[in-house]
């Protein structure tokens, strides 16, 4: 549970685009403004896609500001009235680059094109609001969000953390093993010393 009693989490289409930008607009993954497109844009095209275009794509994917839409690709957290966090969650097939990385598949036989398996790929918490349980609460909300929309399973590609050992935010945006475990996920594979694939089946 979050240590912030005023935390509220909504589908991204129920949030304004300005609120989402206030969370992800300064976040840099791999030294770039990603706007959660890292697993969507081919590596060969990444440098040719501008920050503005990445932002535009996220805006279209989330349908921010359109609460009546039946399509959105994530969740936005508010601490009181303040935009506080973002979680990217949608069907796994929406992330074409996941098919080409060894992380989700090492050590298991899985249909890469199963449309009923969803994925959580990113958590962003605004500076000044970190370490208050927002990512943990968003991971639990992602479970409910995916299940309510007909997912058969939900996966995450978390990092192992060690007490007293710092992991840079750029690596930990995928989430720690602990927040997935707290939301009911179980480990299904460990493709590297630091990466764990977590999954919950509905």
Short mmCIF file of C-alpha atoms in Angstrom, two decimals:
data_model
loop_
_atom_site.label_atom_id
_atom_site.label_comp_id
_atom_site.label_asym_id
_atom_site.label_seq_id
_atom_site.Cartn_x
_atom_site.Cartn_y
_atom_site.Cartn_z
CA UNK A 1 0.00 0.00 0.00
CA UNK A 2 1.06 3.57 -0.54
CA UNK A 3 2.17 5.61 2.44
CA UNK A 4 0.25 8.52 0.91
CA UNK A 5 -3.42 8.27 1.93
CA UNK A 6 -4.40 10.82 -0.73
CA UNK A 7 -3.08 8.71 -3.62
CA UNK A 8 -5.55 8.22 -6.46
CA UNK A 9 -4.82 6.20 -9.62
CA UNK A 10 -6.81 6.59 -12.84
CA UNK A 11 -6.62 5.29 -16.42
CA UNK A 12 -4.50 7.71 -18.45
CA UNK A 13 -7.41 8.80 -20.64
CA UNK A 14 -9.01 10.25 -17.49
CA UNK A 15 -5.94 12.44 -16.91
CA UNK A 16 -5.00 15.53 -18.86
CA UNK A 17 -2.07 15.47 -21.25
CA UNK A 18 -0.52 18.34 -19.30
CA UNK A 19 -0.60 16.26 -16.13
CA UNK A 20 1.07 13.31 -17.83
CA UNK A 21 3.76 15.54 -19.35
CA UNK A 22 4.50 16.94 -15.90
CA UNK A 23 5.41 13.40 -14.86
CA UNK A 24 7.21 11.97 -17.89
CA UNK A 25 8.27 15.10 -19.75
CA UNK A 26 11.60 15.41 -17.93
CA UNK A 27 12.27 11.73 -17.46
CA UNK A 28 15.21 10.36 -19.36
CA UNK A 29 15.61 6.68 -20.05
CA UNK A 30 18.94 5.77 -21.59
CA UNK A 31 19.77 9.51 -21.72
CA UNK A 32 16.84 10.30 -24.02
CA UNK A 33 13.37 11.72 -23.54
CA UNK A 34 11.62 8.42 -24.09
CA UNK A 35 7.90 9.13 -23.60
CA UNK A 36 7.53 5.36 -23.17
CA UNK A 37 8.40 4.57 -26.78
CA UNK A 38 11.57 2.56 -26.13
CA UNK A 39 9.87 -0.80 -26.69
CA UNK A 40 7.75 0.51 -29.57
CA UNK A 41 10.23 2.16 -31.95
CA UNK A 42 12.83 -0.01 -33.75
CA UNK A 43 16.39 0.68 -32.65
CA UNK A 44 17.35 1.57 -36.21
CA UNK A 45 14.73 4.35 -36.23
CA UNK A 46 15.15 5.67 -32.69
CA UNK A 47 17.45 8.60 -33.46
CA UNK A 48 15.33 9.71 -36.39
CA UNK A 49 12.21 10.08 -34.23
CA UNK A 50 12.17 13.44 -32.46
CA UNK A 51 11.20 14.08 -28.85
CA UNK A 52 8.10 15.88 -30.11
CA UNK A 53 7.08 12.87 -32.21
CA UNK A 54 7.62 10.48 -29.29
CA UNK A 55 5.44 12.72 -27.14
CA UNK A 56 2.77 12.82 -29.85
CA UNK A 57 2.73 9.03 -30.06
CA UNK A 58 2.29 8.68 -26.32
CA UNK A 59 -0.52 11.20 -26.38
CA UNK A 60 -2.33 9.19 -29.06
CA UNK A 61 -1.71 5.90 -27.23
CA UNK A 62 -3.02 7.16 -23.90
CA UNK A 63 -6.00 9.14 -25.22
CA UNK A 64 -5.31 11.64 -22.42
CA UNK A 65 -8.16 14.07 -21.91
CA UNK A 66 -10.74 11.74 -23.47
CA UNK A 67 -12.42 10.01 -20.50
CA UNK A 68 -15.06 8.45 -22.73
CA UNK A 69 -12.47 6.56 -24.78
CA UNK A 70 -12.41 2.78 -24.42
CA UNK A 71 -8.72 2.67 -25.30
CA UNK A 72 -5.78 3.81 -23.19
CA UNK A 73 -2.31 2.50 -22.52
CA UNK A 74 -1.50 3.27 -18.92
CA UNK A 75 -2.26 4.72 -15.52
CA UNK A 76 -1.65 8.09 -13.89
CA UNK A 77 -1.33 8.56 -10.13
CA UNK A 78 -2.28 11.71 -8.23
CA UNK A 79 -1.13 12.61 -4.73
CA UNK A 80 -3.99 14.84 -3.74
CA UNK A 81 -4.36 17.16 -6.73
CA UNK A 82 -0.74 16.76 -7.86
CA UNK A 83 0.22 14.47 -10.76
CA UNK A 84 2.62 12.01 -9.15
CA UNK A 85 3.25 8.88 -11.20
CA UNK A 86 2.90 7.02 -14.48
CA UNK A 87 2.68 3.30 -15.22
CA UNK A 88 2.79 1.91 -18.77
CA UNK A 89 0.54 -1.15 -19.05
CA UNK A 90 -1.15 -2.61 -22.13
CA UNK A 91 -1.21 -5.80 -24.23
CA UNK A 92 2.30 -7.20 -24.68
CA UNK A 93 1.95 -7.20 -28.47
CA UNK A 94 1.84 -3.37 -28.33
CA UNK A 95 5.59 -3.51 -27.59
CA UNK A 96 7.16 -4.95 -30.76
CA UNK A 97 10.71 -4.66 -29.43
CA UNK A 98 9.88 -7.05 -26.60
CA UNK A 99 9.75 -9.77 -29.25
CA UNK A 100 13.39 -9.11 -30.12
CA UNK A 101 14.92 -8.92 -26.66
CA UNK A 102 16.00 -12.01 -24.78
CA UNK A 103 14.70 -10.71 -21.45
CA UNK A 104 11.07 -11.91 -21.67
CA UNK A 105 11.85 -15.25 -23.31
CA UNK A 106 15.06 -16.70 -21.88
CA UNK A 107 14.36 -19.94 -20.05
CA UNK A 108 10.73 -20.39 -21.10
CA UNK A 109 8.55 -21.31 -24.05
CA UNK A 110 6.00 -18.55 -24.61
CA UNK A 111 3.83 -17.42 -27.53
CA UNK A 112 5.22 -13.97 -28.28
CA UNK A 113 2.07 -12.98 -30.15
CA UNK A 114 -0.49 -13.95 -27.51
CA UNK A 115 -2.81 -10.90 -27.42
CA UNK A 116 -4.22 -11.87 -24.03
CA UNK A 117 -0.94 -11.42 -22.19
CA UNK A 118 -0.35 -7.85 -21.02
CA UNK A 119 2.88 -6.19 -19.92
CA UNK A 120 3.96 -3.53 -17.44
CA UNK A 121 7.05 -1.88 -18.89
CA UNK A 122 7.60 1.37 -17.02
CA UNK A 123 7.05 3.25 -13.77
CA UNK A 124 7.83 6.94 -13.39
CA UNK A 125 7.43 8.86 -10.13
CA UNK A 126 7.99 12.60 -10.01
CA UNK A 127 11.05 13.86 -8.17
CA UNK A 128 10.17 14.78 -4.63
CA UNK A 129 7.49 12.09 -4.46
CA UNK A 130 9.69 9.01 -4.71
CA UNK A 131 10.02 6.43 -1.93
CA UNK A 132 6.42 7.00 -0.82
CA UNK A 133 4.95 3.77 -2.22
CA UNK A 134 3.61 5.20 -5.46
CA UNK A 135 5.19 2.57 -7.74
CA UNK A 136 3.99 -0.20 -5.44
CA UNK A 137 0.42 1.13 -5.53
CA UNK A 138 0.56 1.57 -9.30
CA UNK A 139 1.72 -2.02 -9.79
CA UNK A 140 -1.33 -3.26 -7.86
CA UNK A 141 -3.56 -0.92 -9.88
CA UNK A 142 -2.04 -2.30 -13.10
CA UNK A 143 -3.18 -5.80 -12.08
CA UNK A 144 -6.77 -4.62 -11.68
CA UNK A 145 -6.59 -2.54 -14.86
CA UNK A 146 -5.38 -5.45 -17.02
CA UNK A 147 -7.72 -8.03 -15.47
CA UNK A 148 -10.76 -5.77 -15.85
CA UNK A 149 -9.96 -5.37 -19.54
CA UNK A 150 -9.83 -9.09 -20.24
CA UNK A 151 -6.14 -9.92 -19.88
CA UNK A 152 -5.34 -13.57 -19.20
CA UNK A 153 -2.01 -12.68 -17.60
CA UNK A 154 0.21 -9.71 -16.83
CA UNK A 155 3.99 -9.65 -16.94
CA UNK A 156 6.75 -7.35 -15.67
CA UNK A 157 10.48 -7.35 -16.38
CA UNK A 158 11.84 -6.22 -13.05
CA UNK A 159 15.26 -5.51 -11.60
CA UNK A 160 16.64 -7.20 -8.52
CA UNK A 161 17.55 -4.72 -5.80
CA UNK A 162 19.88 -5.24 -2.86
CA UNK A 163 19.63 -3.46 0.50
CA UNK A 164 22.04 -0.54 0.62
CA UNK A 165 22.98 -0.81 -3.05
CA UNK A 166 21.82 1.99 -5.33
CA UNK A 167 20.35 1.31 -8.77
CA UNK A 168 20.11 4.27 -11.10
CA UNK A 169 16.59 5.42 -11.93
CA UNK A 170 17.17 4.75 -15.63
CA UNK A 171 17.49 1.05 -14.87
CA UNK A 172 14.82 0.84 -12.20
CA UNK A 173 12.05 2.36 -14.32
CA UNK A 174 11.00 -1.25 -15.09
CA UNK A 175 10.20 -1.72 -11.40
CA UNK A 176 11.78 -3.75 -8.63
CA UNK A 177 11.03 -7.40 -7.98
CA UNK A 178 9.53 -6.43 -4.62
CA UNK A 179 6.71 -4.29 -5.97
CA UNK A 180 5.62 -7.03 -8.35
CA UNK A 181 5.79 -9.66 -5.63
CA UNK A 182 3.66 -7.49 -3.35
CA UNK A 183 1.01 -7.30 -6.10
CA UNK A 184 0.80 -11.09 -6.40
CA UNK A 185 3.23 -11.73 -9.26
CA UNK A 186 5.47 -14.79 -9.24
CA UNK A 187 8.91 -15.25 -10.76
CA UNK A 188 8.83 -17.24 -14.02
CA UNK A 189 12.40 -16.79 -15.20
CA UNK A 190 15.66 -15.06 -14.38
CA UNK A 191 17.35 -14.23 -17.71
CA UNK A 192 20.30 -12.48 -16.05
CA UNK A 193 21.80 -11.91 -12.61
CA UNK A 194 19.79 -8.70 -12.17
CA UNK A 195 16.65 -9.20 -14.26
CA UNK A 196 13.59 -11.19 -13.22
CA UNK A 197 10.48 -11.87 -15.28
CA UNK A 198 7.44 -11.68 -13.02
CA UNK A 199 3.94 -12.83 -13.99
CA UNK A 200 0.43 -13.09 -12.62
CA UNK A 201 -2.19 -15.26 -14.32
CA UNK A 202 -5.87 -14.46 -14.00
#
